[in-house]
PDB file of C-alpha atoms in Angstrom:
ATOM      1  CA  MET A 214       0.096  -0.121   0.132  1.00 94.00           C
ATOM      2  CA  ARG A 215       1.233   3.462  -0.684  1.00 97.00           C
ATOM      3  CA  VAL A 216       0.032   6.798   1.116  1.00 98.00           C
ATOM      4  CA  ILE A 217       0.765  10.315   0.370  1.00 98.00           C
ATOM      5  CA  THR A 218       1.080  12.866   3.349  1.00 98.00           C
ATOM      6  CA  LEU A 219       0.391  16.540   2.516  1.00 98.00           C
ATOM      7  CA  ALA A 220       1.777  19.121   4.573  1.00 97.00           C
ATOM      8  CA  GLY A 221      -0.381  22.170   4.010  1.00 97.00           C
ATOM      9  CA  SER A 222       1.499  24.349   6.584  1.00 96.00           C
ATOM     10  CA  PRO A 223       3.373  27.386   5.033  1.00 92.00           C
ATOM     11  CA  ARG A 224       5.689  27.020   8.194  1.00 91.00           C
ATOM     12  CA  PHE A 225       8.160  24.339   8.774  1.00 89.00           C
ATOM     13  CA  PRO A 226       8.127  22.784  11.323  1.00 91.00           C
ATOM     14  CA  SER A 227       4.784  23.015  12.285  1.00 95.00           C
ATOM     15  CA  ARG A 228       2.147  21.305  14.460  1.00 96.00           C
ATOM     16  CA  SER A 229       0.446  19.829  11.778  1.00 95.00           C
ATOM     17  CA  THR A 230       3.472  18.664  10.014  1.00 96.00           C
ATOM     18  CA  ALA A 231       4.395  17.043  13.307  1.00 95.00           C
ATOM     19  CA  LEU A 232       0.952  14.969  13.170  1.00 96.00           C
ATOM     20  CA  LEU A 233       1.991  13.763   9.552  1.00 97.00           C
ATOM     21  CA  THR A 234       5.521  12.695  10.997  1.00 95.00           C
ATOM     22  CA  LEU A 235       3.690  10.582  13.700  1.00 96.00           C
ATOM     23  CA  CYS A 236       1.186   9.206  11.396  1.00 97.00           C
ATOM     24  CA  GLN A 237       4.168   8.401   8.851  1.00 97.00           C
ATOM     25  CA  GLN A 238       6.050   6.481  11.302  1.00 96.00           C
ATOM     26  CA  ALA A 239       2.565   4.527  12.620  1.00 97.00           C
ATOM     27  CA  LEU A 240       1.868   3.397   8.934  1.00 97.00           C
ATOM     28  CA  GLU A 241       5.292   2.442   7.973  1.00 98.00           C
ATOM     29  CA  GLN A 242       5.402   0.199  11.383  1.00 97.00           C
ATOM     30  CA  ARG A 243       2.373  -1.516   9.390  1.00 95.00           C
ATOM     31  CA  GLY A 244       4.236  -1.936   5.905  1.00 95.00           C
ATOM     32  CA  VAL A 245       2.888   1.015   4.400  1.00 97.00           C
ATOM     33  CA  GLU A 246       5.232   3.151   1.777  1.00 98.00           C
ATOM     34  CA  VAL A 247       4.512   6.557   2.795  1.00 98.00           C
ATOM     35  CA  THR A 248       5.804   9.432   0.509  1.00 98.00           C
ATOM     36  CA  PRO A 249       5.671  12.712   2.410  1.00 98.00           C
ATOM     37  CA  TRP A 250       5.155  16.145   0.363  1.00 98.00           C
ATOM     38  CA  ASN A 251       5.144  19.463   1.832  1.00 96.00           C
ATOM     39  CA  LEU A 252       4.213  23.017   0.425  1.00 96.00           C
ATOM     40  CA  HIS A 253       8.063  23.751   0.596  1.00 95.00           C
ATOM     41  CA  ASN A 254       8.519  21.078  -1.878  1.00 97.00           C
ATOM     42  CA  PHE A 255       6.860  23.776  -4.430  1.00 97.00           C
ATOM     43  CA  ARG A 256       8.373  27.178  -5.637  1.00 97.00           C
ATOM     44  CA  PRO A 257       6.147  29.691  -4.080  1.00 96.00           C
ATOM     45  CA  GLU A 258       5.694  31.387  -7.974  1.00 97.00           C
ATOM     46  CA  ASP A 259       4.710  27.796  -9.316  1.00 97.00           C
ATOM     47  CA  LEU A 260       1.620  27.938  -6.898  1.00 96.00           C
ATOM     48  CA  LEU A 261       0.784  31.639  -7.141  1.00 95.00           C
ATOM     49  CA  TYR A 262       0.905  31.644 -11.090  1.00 96.00           C
ATOM     50  CA  ALA A 263      -0.904  28.445 -11.564  1.00 96.00           C
ATOM     51  CA  ARG A 264       1.936  26.897 -13.431  1.00 97.00           C
ATOM     52  CA  PHE A 265       0.242  23.390 -14.104  1.00 97.00           C
ATOM     53  CA  ASP A 266       3.483  22.024 -15.801  1.00 97.00           C
ATOM     54  CA  SER A 267       5.688  23.000 -12.642  1.00 97.00           C
ATOM     55  CA  PRO A 268       8.067  19.564 -12.297  1.00 98.00           C
ATOM     56  CA  ALA A 269       7.186  19.187  -8.440  1.00 98.00           C
ATOM     57  CA  LEU A 270       3.388  19.299  -9.296  1.00 98.00           C
ATOM     58  CA  LEU A 271       3.972  16.844 -12.173  1.00 98.00           C
ATOM     59  CA  ALA A 272       6.030  14.482  -9.688  1.00 98.00           C
ATOM     60  CA  MET A 273       3.409  14.716  -7.054  1.00 98.00           C
ATOM     61  CA  LYS A 274       0.605  13.908  -9.452  1.00 98.00           C
ATOM     62  CA  GLU A 275       2.276  10.918 -10.526  1.00 98.00           C
ATOM     63  CA  ASP A 276       3.029  10.064  -6.742  1.00 98.00           C
ATOM     64  CA  LEU A 277      -0.880  10.611  -6.118  1.00 97.00           C
ATOM     65  CA  ALA A 278      -1.850   8.612  -9.187  1.00 97.00           C
ATOM     66  CA  ALA A 279       0.095   5.455  -7.657  1.00 97.00           C
ATOM     67  CA  ALA A 280      -1.372   6.047  -4.182  1.00 97.00           C
ATOM     68  CA  ASP A 281      -4.178   4.005  -2.322  1.00 97.00           C
ATOM     69  CA  GLY A 282      -4.712   6.901   0.465  1.00 98.00           C
ATOM     70  CA  VAL A 283      -3.647  10.648   1.114  1.00 98.00           C
ATOM     71  CA  ILE A 284      -3.464  12.068   4.792  1.00 98.00           C
ATOM     72  CA  VAL A 285      -3.618  16.026   4.608  1.00 98.00           C
ATOM     73  CA  ALA A 286      -2.740  17.803   7.457  1.00 98.00           C
ATOM     74  CA  THR A 287      -3.297  21.822   7.719  1.00 97.00           C
ATOM     75  CA  PRO A 288      -3.241  24.775  10.072  1.00 97.00           C
ATOM     76  CA  VAL A 289      -6.529  26.537  10.435  1.00 96.00           C
ATOM     77  CA  TYR A 290      -6.318  30.577   9.902  1.00 92.00           C
ATOM     78  CA  LYS A 291      -9.246  32.636  10.036  1.00 89.00           C
ATOM     79  CA  ALA A 292     -11.876  29.660  10.546  1.00 89.00           C
ATOM     80  CA  SER A 293     -10.564  27.875   7.214  1.00 93.00           C
ATOM     81  CA  PHE A 294      -7.376  25.756   5.892  1.00 95.00           C
ATOM     82  CA  SER A 295      -4.407  27.261   4.988  1.00 96.00           C
ATOM     83  CA  GLY A 296      -4.623  29.378   1.767  1.00 95.00           C
ATOM     84  CA  ALA A 297      -1.224  27.919   0.386  1.00 96.00           C
ATOM     85  CA  LEU A 298      -2.875  24.561   0.551  1.00 97.00           C
ATOM     86  CA  LYS A 299      -5.840  25.833  -1.326  1.00 97.00           C
ATOM     87  CA  THR A 300      -3.758  26.925  -4.010  1.00 97.00           C
ATOM     88  CA  LEU A 301      -2.134  23.697  -4.586  1.00 98.00           C
ATOM     89  CA  LEU A 302      -4.965  21.688  -4.394  1.00 98.00           C
ATOM     90  CA  ASP A 303      -6.817  24.127  -7.133  1.00 97.00           C
ATOM     91  CA  LEU A 304      -3.772  22.839  -9.218  1.00 97.00           C
ATOM     92  CA  LEU A 305      -4.725  19.199  -8.960  1.00 97.00           C
ATOM     93  CA  PRO A 306      -7.084  17.517 -11.820  1.00 96.00           C
ATOM     94  CA  GLU A 307     -10.876  17.265 -10.863  1.00 95.00           C
ATOM     95  CA  ARG A 308     -10.421  13.730 -10.203  1.00 97.00           C
ATOM     96  CA  ALA A 309      -7.177  13.595  -8.303  1.00 97.00           C
ATOM     97  CA  LEU A 310      -8.284  11.799  -5.367  1.00 98.00           C
ATOM     98  CA  GLU A 311     -10.825   9.538  -7.161  1.00 96.00           C
ATOM     99  CA  HIS A 312     -10.119   5.882  -5.735  1.00 93.00           C
ATOM    100  CA  LYS A 313      -8.403   7.555  -2.575  1.00 97.00           C
ATOM    101  CA  VAL A 314      -8.880   7.202   0.906  1.00 98.00           C
ATOM    102  CA  VAL A 315      -8.442  10.555   2.707  1.00 98.00           C
ATOM    103  CA  LEU A 316      -7.809  11.072   6.170  1.00 98.00           C
ATOM    104  CA  PRO A 317      -8.058  15.161   7.103  1.00 98.00           C
ATOM    105  CA  LEU A 318      -5.969  16.630   9.981  1.00 98.00           C
ATOM    106  CA  ALA A 319      -6.236  20.143  11.111  1.00 97.00           C
ATOM    107  CA  THR A 320      -4.446  22.155  14.175  1.00 97.00           C
ATOM    108  CA  GLY A 321      -5.382  25.655  15.555  1.00 95.00           C
ATOM    109  CA  GLY A 322      -5.126  28.027  18.331  1.00 91.00           C
ATOM    110  CA  THR A 323      -8.490  27.275  19.610  1.00 88.00           C
ATOM    111  CA  LEU A 324     -11.337  24.973  19.554  1.00 85.00           C
ATOM    112  CA  ALA A 325     -13.601  27.485  17.841  1.00 82.00           C
ATOM    113  CA  HIS A 326     -11.867  26.459  14.650  1.00 87.00           C
ATOM    114  CA  MET A 327     -12.866  22.658  14.952  1.00 87.00           C
ATOM    115  CA  LEU A 328     -15.454  22.698  12.361  1.00 90.00           C
ATOM    116  CA  ALA A 329     -12.965  23.938   9.766  1.00 92.00           C
ATOM    117  CA  VAL A 330     -12.372  20.363   8.670  1.00 92.00           C
ATOM    118  CA  ASP A 331     -15.696  19.751   8.113  1.00 93.00           C
ATOM    119  CA  TYR A 332     -16.948  22.990   6.834  1.00 94.00           C
ATOM    120  CA  ALA A 333     -13.636  24.207   4.688  1.00 94.00           C
ATOM    121  CA  LEU A 334     -11.387  21.240   4.099  1.00 96.00           C
ATOM    122  CA  LYS A 335     -13.782  18.164   3.261  1.00 97.00           C
ATOM    123  CA  PRO A 336     -15.772  19.811   0.497  1.00 96.00           C
ATOM    124  CA  VAL A 337     -12.766  20.702  -1.371  1.00 97.00           C
ATOM    125  CA  LEU A 338     -11.391  16.958  -0.939  1.00 98.00           C
ATOM    126  CA  ASN A 339     -14.831  15.833  -2.110  1.00 97.00           C
ATOM    127  CA  ALA A 340     -14.715  18.200  -5.106  1.00 97.00           C
ATOM    128  CA  LEU A 341     -11.525  16.261  -5.912  1.00 98.00           C
ATOM    129  CA  LYS A 342     -13.733  13.139  -6.036  1.00 97.00           C
ATOM    130  CA  ALA A 343     -12.028  11.241  -2.929  1.00 95.00           C
ATOM    131  CA  GLN A 344     -13.548   7.785  -2.610  1.00 90.00           C
ATOM    132  CA  GLU A 345     -13.878   7.903   0.837  1.00 95.00           C
ATOM    133  CA  VAL A 346     -13.004  11.221   3.081  1.00 97.00           C
ATOM    134  CA  LEU A 347     -12.829   9.850   6.750  1.00 97.00           C
ATOM    135  CA  HIS A 348     -13.866  11.912  10.008  1.00 95.00           C
ATOM    136  CA  GLY A 349     -11.144  14.324  10.520  1.00 93.00           C
ATOM    137  CA  ILE A 350      -9.034  15.349  13.469  1.00 96.00           C
ATOM    138  CA  PHE A 351      -8.869  18.567  14.820  1.00 96.00           C
ATOM    139  CA  ALA A 352      -6.107  19.624  17.644  1.00 96.00           C
ATOM    140  CA  ASP A 353      -5.904  22.617  19.295  1.00 94.00           C
ATOM    141  CA  ASP A 354      -2.289  23.891  19.921  1.00 93.00           C
ATOM    142  CA  SER A 355      -2.223  23.000  23.471  1.00 94.00           C
ATOM    143  CA  GLN A 356      -2.330  19.562  22.783  1.00 96.00           C
ATOM    144  CA  ILE A 357       1.061  19.137  20.488  1.00 95.00           C
ATOM    145  CA  THR A 358       4.212  20.145  22.248  1.00 92.00           C
ATOM    146  CA  HIS A 359       7.925  19.935  20.962  1.00 88.00           C
ATOM    147  CA  TYR A 360       6.677  20.035  17.427  1.00 84.00           C
ATOM    148  CA  ASP A 361      10.017  21.204  16.423  1.00 82.00           C
ATOM    149  CA  ARG A 362      11.678  17.952  17.600  1.00 82.00           C
ATOM    150  CA  GLN A 363       9.914  14.810  18.749  1.00 85.00           C
ATOM    151  CA  PRO A 364       6.247  15.736  18.770  1.00 91.00           C
ATOM    152  CA  GLU A 365       4.518  15.151  21.997  1.00 93.00           C
ATOM    153  CA  LEU A 366       0.736  14.742  22.019  1.00 96.00           C
ATOM    154  CA  SER A 367      -1.894  14.882  24.906  1.00 96.00           C
ATOM    155  CA  ASP A 368      -2.874  11.306  25.947  1.00 97.00           C
ATOM    156  CA  LEU A 369      -6.599  12.246  24.283  1.00 97.00           C
ATOM    157  CA  LEU A 370      -5.109  13.336  21.160  1.00 97.00           C
ATOM    158  CA  SER A 371      -2.842  10.594  20.960  1.00 97.00           C
ATOM    159  CA  VAL A 372      -6.013   8.105  21.448  1.00 98.00           C
ATOM    160  CA  ARG A 373      -7.951   9.847  18.830  1.00 97.00           C
ATOM    161  CA  LEU A 374      -5.023   9.858  16.241  1.00 98.00           C
ATOM    162  CA  ASN A 375      -4.643   6.055  17.049  1.00 97.00           C
ATOM    163  CA  GLU A 376      -8.420   5.336  16.330  1.00 98.00           C
ATOM    164  CA  ALA A 377      -8.167   7.677  13.041  1.00 98.00           C
ATOM    165  CA  LEU A 378      -5.069   5.855  11.770  1.00 98.00           C
ATOM    166  CA  THR A 379      -6.640   2.423  12.660  1.00 97.00           C
ATOM    167  CA  THR A 380      -9.823   3.525  10.847  1.00 97.00           C
ATOM    168  CA  PHE A 381      -7.613   4.713   8.080  1.00 98.00           C
ATOM    169  CA  TRP A 382      -5.836   1.453   7.711  1.00 96.00           C
ATOM    170  CA  PHE A 383      -9.096  -0.459   7.644  1.00 96.00           C
ATOM    171  CA  ALA A 384     -10.559   1.973   4.817  1.00 96.00           C
ATOM    172  CA  LEU A 385      -7.142   1.116   2.812  1.00 96.00           C
ATOM    173  CA  GLN A 386      -7.491  -2.563   3.105  1.00 94.00           C
ATOM    174  CA  ARG A 387     -11.287  -2.456   2.014  1.00 92.00           C
ATOM    175  CA  ARG A 388     -10.149  -0.392  -0.879  1.00 87.00           C
ATOM    176  CA  GLU A 389      -7.540  -3.050  -1.750  1.00 86.00           C
ATOM    177  CA  ALA A 390     -10.022  -5.838  -1.504  1.00 86.00           C
ATOM    178  CA  ARG A 391     -12.511  -4.118  -3.725  1.00 82.00           C
ATOM    179  CA  LEU A 392      -9.779  -3.617  -6.481  1.00 79.00           C
ATOM    180  CA  ALA A 393      -8.856  -7.336  -6.244  1.00 81.00           C
ATOM    181  CA  GLN A 394     -12.295  -8.497  -6.943  1.00 82.00           C
ATOM    182  CA  VAL A 395     -12.399  -6.183  -9.971  1.00 72.00           C
ATOM    183  CA  VAL A 396      -8.912  -7.668 -11.301  1.00 64.00           C
TER     184      VAL A 396
END
């Protein structure tokens, strides 16, 4: 199985990227091949000027085509996900997430931003024709410490993230079983 992680934070390191690092480690322990992507893989002018032929974008689209699942993580600013992530998602083809299982993750300064996953990010992921967008995880900043080194999660967030990864794992297996029936 192959999974892409996509870090939508313009900052590095960041809390949302730390969540992806922990996800990558957990999935690799299960034998999943994980390819990390980050906004910093793209030249800002390629994103700003919608350069659909950008080498980084073409490489990501190739990785995405071969992936079974995607985990997207973003900070929440002004009650929505990162504008830089939106710019990148706008450059993907309409069916970029077709036949993919997607797990959205978000971080923010306050629980008041919790619904940004459901009302801002998920609609865009659905517009990209994701096969299955799982229930997302929102973490407030106080739940993630030492994100610039080895991240530490609050006990509650750790449990929630592990449960989400287990659900993601089972969804990937269901997808694989469906594909095996078709072939």
